[in-house]
Amino acid sequence: MKTRRGAPLWTTGATRFAGMPSAHARIGIVVLLVFLAACLGAITSPGPRPSSASGIAAGSVAADPPPPGQTDLLLYQSIVAGIRGGSPYYTAAAEAQRMGHYPLKPFFAVRLPTLAVVEAALPPMLVNLLLLGLCVGTILAWVARLRPTMTGLVPLGAAGLLGVAGLFVNLDPSFVVFHEVWAGPLIAVSLALRRPGHWLPAVAFGLSAMLIRETALLYVAIMAVFAWLEGERRETLGWLGAIAIFAVVLAAHAHAVSLVSGPLDRVSQGWSGLEGFGFYVRLATISSGLDILPQWLASLVLGMALFGWLAWRDAVATRALVVFAAYAALISLFARSDNFYWALMTTPVLLVGLVFAVDGLRDMIAAARDTRRITVTRVIR
């Protein structure tokens, strides 16, 4: 027997938990509590704060310690300065990475040139304005995407504020040289724009994210799989075409890196942190507006945001949840304690899920408490 759904609070449509059998709802509540407990593992997980210079230290540095004060932030700034000084990108990158004791092998230890070349060609003020524009565009894209699903201005305004909280680090001009600061919002915009039969802008933004940060390939691959599963042949070809373009660019990048690296250059120690799910939660909280909260509270809020994405009965919510899960797995398995910025690929819209958690939690609790019984009465004549 299914339960009735109460009047909507923040969302106009039914959540995934509306009408759930009471037994299933009670199991769901137990699973949610276990999941929230897993999120609390962030309390004991390592993780630098994004405002700390030591926290940004060399995510791909070799075994020997870097020079005093050397950080990834300084590395990327040095590369941009070198290009502005007239050096080709790969020459500037190789010199900066050698000076900072960074590896040049394998080739993906060197970032793609897209962001550094563009930033070197533009005045710093214009670069900051472009990043601000991207962040504002991300918020507006999601407000427009959510407007038909919200019951009024209060939940819609809350979604906008949660978008601002998710872009907390991205809005800091001092991080403008970080590739994830750009790639994360590009992925978020791509998700917001994608609709059945209207996928070209989403593919374009996804390709842009890949050309800035290689790990955006994970997002594009997920979108291609979803398009294929839903029988969207043209969209599938669009995502695969973006991956093909990226593969060509990556091959050219690998060749260019090989021309500036030598046998004595450092080799990366690899990415195999194996820090666990709590580590992802910690990095995601310190890479968003949740950084102002105590870690235990921030962890629970983030867990409820993920629950909210699960509650929203919409195709974009399913895609978003799979993307978050995939990057969480990537970070849990491969990121090290000094790779806080990896989480920036997911934080721009992650907290928006809280607006759906309101109705989702209400529906699940209501279903669990439903004690209606069917009484059968025999009438004897």
Short mmCIF file of N, CA, C and O in Angstrom, two decimals, residues 311-369:
data_model
loop_
_atom_site.label_atom_id
_atom_site.label_comp_id
_atom_site.label_asym_id
_atom_site.label_seq_id
_atom_site.Cartn_x
_atom_site.Cartn_y
_atom_site.Cartn_z
N ALA A 311 16.31 13.06 -3.93
CA ALA A 311 14.86 13.23 -3.78
C ALA A 311 14.21 13.85 -5.01
O ALA A 311 13.05 13.53 -5.33
N TRP A 312 14.93 14.71 -5.71
CA TRP A 312 14.34 15.41 -6.87
C TRP A 312 14.09 14.41 -7.99
O TRP A 312 14.99 13.79 -8.51
N ARG A 313 12.84 14.29 -8.40
CA ARG A 313 12.45 13.37 -9.46
C ARG A 313 12.60 14.08 -10.82
O ARG A 313 11.63 14.60 -11.38
N ASP A 314 13.82 14.09 -11.33
CA ASP A 314 14.09 14.77 -12.60
C ASP A 314 15.34 14.16 -13.22
O ASP A 314 16.26 13.73 -12.50
N ALA A 315 15.40 14.17 -14.54
CA ALA A 315 16.54 13.57 -15.24
C ALA A 315 17.84 14.29 -14.91
O ALA A 315 18.89 13.67 -14.78
N VAL A 316 17.80 15.62 -14.78
CA VAL A 316 19.02 16.36 -14.48
C VAL A 316 19.53 16.04 -13.08
O VAL A 316 20.74 16.02 -12.82
N ALA A 317 18.61 15.74 -12.17
CA ALA A 317 19.01 15.37 -10.81
C ALA A 317 19.74 14.03 -10.81
O ALA A 317 20.74 13.85 -10.11
N THR A 318 19.25 13.10 -11.61
CA THR A 318 19.91 11.80 -11.71
C THR A 318 21.32 11.95 -12.26
O THR A 318 22.28 11.38 -11.75
N ARG A 319 21.44 12.75 -13.31
CA ARG A 319 22.77 13.00 -13.89
C ARG A 319 23.70 13.67 -12.88
O ARG A 319 24.86 13.28 -12.72
N ALA A 320 23.19 14.68 -12.21
CA ALA A 320 24.00 15.41 -11.24
C ALA A 320 24.47 14.48 -10.12
O ALA A 320 25.64 14.52 -9.71
N LEU A 321 23.56 13.63 -9.63
CA LEU A 321 23.92 12.74 -8.53
C LEU A 321 25.00 11.75 -8.95
O LEU A 321 25.94 11.48 -8.19
N VAL A 322 24.90 11.23 -10.17
CA VAL A 322 25.92 10.31 -10.66
C VAL A 322 27.26 11.03 -10.83
O VAL A 322 28.32 10.48 -10.51
N VAL A 323 27.22 12.27 -11.31
CA VAL A 323 28.45 13.06 -11.46
C VAL A 323 29.10 13.28 -10.10
O VAL A 323 30.31 13.10 -9.92
N PHE A 324 28.30 13.68 -9.10
CA PHE A 324 28.84 13.89 -7.76
C PHE A 324 29.45 12.60 -7.22
O PHE A 324 30.54 12.61 -6.62
N ALA A 325 28.74 11.49 -7.41
CA ALA A 325 29.23 10.20 -6.90
C ALA A 325 30.53 9.80 -7.59
O ALA A 325 31.46 9.29 -6.94
N ALA A 326 30.62 10.06 -8.90
CA ALA A 326 31.83 9.68 -9.64
C ALA A 326 33.04 10.49 -9.17
O ALA A 326 34.12 9.93 -8.96
N TYR A 327 32.87 11.79 -8.99
CA TYR A 327 33.98 12.61 -8.51
C TYR A 327 34.30 12.30 -7.05
O TYR A 327 35.48 12.38 -6.64
N ALA A 328 33.29 11.97 -6.26
CA ALA A 328 33.55 11.57 -4.87
C ALA A 328 34.40 10.31 -4.84
O ALA A 328 35.33 10.20 -4.03
N ALA A 329 34.09 9.35 -5.72
CA ALA A 329 34.89 8.13 -5.79
C ALA A 329 36.31 8.43 -6.25
O ALA A 329 37.29 7.89 -5.72
N LEU A 330 36.44 9.31 -7.25
CA LEU A 330 37.76 9.69 -7.77
C LEU A 330 38.62 10.29 -6.66
O LEU A 330 39.79 9.92 -6.49
N ILE A 331 38.03 11.21 -5.91
CA ILE A 331 38.77 11.87 -4.84
C ILE A 331 39.06 10.90 -3.69
O ILE A 331 40.16 10.89 -3.13
N SER A 332 38.08 10.07 -3.34
CA SER A 332 38.26 9.13 -2.25
C SER A 332 39.39 8.15 -2.52
O SER A 332 40.12 7.76 -1.61
N LEU A 333 39.56 7.79 -3.80
CA LEU A 333 40.55 6.77 -4.15
C LEU A 333 41.92 7.36 -4.50
O LEU A 333 42.96 6.79 -4.16
N PHE A 334 41.93 8.51 -5.19
CA PHE A 334 43.18 8.96 -5.79
C PHE A 334 43.74 10.27 -5.25
O PHE A 334 44.94 10.51 -5.33
N ALA A 335 42.90 11.15 -4.72
CA ALA A 335 43.39 12.45 -4.26
C ALA A 335 44.20 12.29 -2.98
O ALA A 335 43.93 11.43 -2.15
N ARG A 336 45.20 13.17 -2.83
CA ARG A 336 46.00 13.20 -1.60
C ARG A 336 45.54 14.37 -0.73
O ARG A 336 44.74 15.21 -1.15
N SER A 337 46.07 14.44 0.46
CA SER A 337 45.59 15.43 1.43
C SER A 337 45.88 16.86 1.01
O SER A 337 45.33 17.79 1.58
N ASP A 338 46.73 17.07 -0.01
CA ASP A 338 47.01 18.42 -0.48
C ASP A 338 46.32 18.74 -1.79
O ASP A 338 46.68 19.70 -2.46
N ASN A 339 45.31 17.95 -2.15
CA ASN A 339 44.59 18.17 -3.41
C ASN A 339 43.20 18.74 -3.17
O ASN A 339 42.24 18.29 -3.78
N PHE A 340 43.07 19.73 -2.29
CA PHE A 340 41.74 20.21 -1.93
C PHE A 340 40.95 20.69 -3.14
O PHE A 340 39.73 20.55 -3.21
N TYR A 341 41.62 21.25 -4.13
CA TYR A 341 40.93 21.88 -5.25
C TYR A 341 40.26 20.88 -6.18
O TYR A 341 39.45 21.26 -7.02
N TRP A 342 40.52 19.58 -6.03
CA TRP A 342 39.81 18.60 -6.84
C TRP A 342 38.30 18.67 -6.60
O TRP A 342 37.50 18.45 -7.50
N ALA A 343 37.91 18.96 -5.37
CA ALA A 343 36.48 19.01 -5.02
C ALA A 343 35.75 20.16 -5.70
O ALA A 343 34.52 20.15 -5.79
N LEU A 344 36.49 21.15 -6.20
CA LEU A 344 35.86 22.29 -6.85
C LEU A 344 35.14 21.90 -8.14
O LEU A 344 34.36 22.67 -8.68
N MET A 345 35.38 20.69 -8.63
CA MET A 345 34.66 20.21 -9.81
C MET A 345 33.20 19.93 -9.50
O MET A 345 32.36 19.87 -10.40
N THR A 346 32.85 19.75 -8.22
CA THR A 346 31.48 19.38 -7.86
C THR A 346 30.76 20.42 -7.02
O THR A 346 29.53 20.40 -6.93
N THR A 347 31.47 21.33 -6.39
CA THR A 347 30.83 22.21 -5.40
C THR A 347 29.92 23.31 -5.96
O THR A 347 29.05 23.77 -5.22
N PRO A 348 30.07 23.79 -7.21
CA PRO A 348 29.25 24.93 -7.64
C PRO A 348 27.75 24.77 -7.43
O PRO A 348 27.09 25.74 -7.07
N VAL A 349 27.18 23.59 -7.66
CA VAL A 349 25.74 23.44 -7.47
C VAL A 349 25.38 22.34 -6.47
O VAL A 349 24.21 22.04 -6.28
N LEU A 350 26.35 21.74 -5.83
CA LEU A 350 26.08 20.63 -4.94
C LEU A 350 25.10 21.02 -3.83
O LEU A 350 24.16 20.28 -3.53
N LEU A 351 25.29 22.19 -3.25
CA LEU A 351 24.46 22.60 -2.11
C LEU A 351 23.03 22.94 -2.52
O LEU A 351 22.13 22.99 -1.66
N VAL A 352 22.79 23.16 -3.81
CA VAL A 352 21.43 23.45 -4.28
C VAL A 352 20.49 22.30 -3.95
O VAL A 352 19.28 22.48 -3.81
N GLY A 353 21.03 21.10 -3.79
CA GLY A 353 20.19 19.96 -3.45
C GLY A 353 19.42 20.14 -2.15
O GLY A 353 18.41 19.45 -1.92
N LEU A 354 19.85 21.06 -1.30
CA LEU A 354 19.14 21.28 -0.03
C LEU A 354 17.69 21.74 -0.25
O LEU A 354 16.83 21.46 0.60
N VAL A 355 17.41 22.43 -1.34
CA VAL A 355 16.04 22.90 -1.57
C VAL A 355 15.10 21.72 -1.83
O VAL A 355 13.89 21.82 -1.58
N PHE A 356 15.64 20.61 -2.33
CA PHE A 356 14.82 19.43 -2.57
C PHE A 356 14.79 18.51 -1.36
O PHE A 356 13.91 17.65 -1.25
N ALA A 357 15.74 18.69 -0.46
CA ALA A 357 15.76 17.86 0.75
C ALA A 357 14.57 18.17 1.65
O ALA A 357 14.13 17.30 2.41
N VAL A 358 14.05 19.39 1.57
CA VAL A 358 12.93 19.79 2.44
C VAL A 358 11.72 18.89 2.18
O VAL A 358 11.20 18.22 3.09
N ASP A 359 11.25 18.85 0.93
CA ASP A 359 10.09 18.01 0.60
C ASP A 359 10.45 16.53 0.65
O ASP A 359 9.62 15.69 1.02
N GLY A 360 11.67 16.19 0.25
CA GLY A 360 12.07 14.80 0.26
C GLY A 360 12.06 14.19 1.65
O GLY A 360 11.54 13.09 1.86
N LEU A 361 12.60 14.92 2.62
CA LEU A 361 12.63 14.42 3.99
C LEU A 361 11.22 14.38 4.57
O LEU A 361 10.86 13.42 5.27
N ARG A 362 10.41 15.41 4.26
CA ARG A 362 9.03 15.42 4.74
C ARG A 362 8.27 14.21 4.20
O ARG A 362 7.55 13.52 4.94
N ASP A 363 8.42 13.91 2.90
CA ASP A 363 7.71 12.79 2.30
C ASP A 363 8.16 11.45 2.88
O ASP A 363 7.36 10.55 3.11
N MET A 364 9.47 11.33 3.13
CA MET A 364 9.98 10.07 3.67
C MET A 364 9.49 9.85 5.10
O MET A 364 9.07 8.74 5.46
N ILE A 365 9.51 10.89 5.92
CA ILE A 365 9.04 10.76 7.30
C ILE A 365 7.54 10.49 7.33
O ILE A 365 7.06 9.65 8.09
N ALA A 366 6.79 11.19 6.47
CA ALA A 366 5.34 10.98 6.42
C ALA A 366 5.02 9.55 6.03
O ALA A 366 4.11 8.91 6.58
N ALA A 367 5.77 9.01 5.07
CA ALA A 367 5.54 7.64 4.64
C ALA A 367 5.88 6.66 5.75
O ALA A 367 5.16 5.67 5.97
N ALA A 368 6.96 6.92 6.48
CA ALA A 368 7.37 6.02 7.56
C ALA A 368 6.36 6.02 8.70
O ALA A 368 6.19 5.00 9.39
N ARG A 369 5.68 7.13 8.91
CA ARG A 369 4.73 7.24 10.02
C ARG A 369 3.32 6.81 9.64
O ARG A 369 2.43 6.76 10.51
#
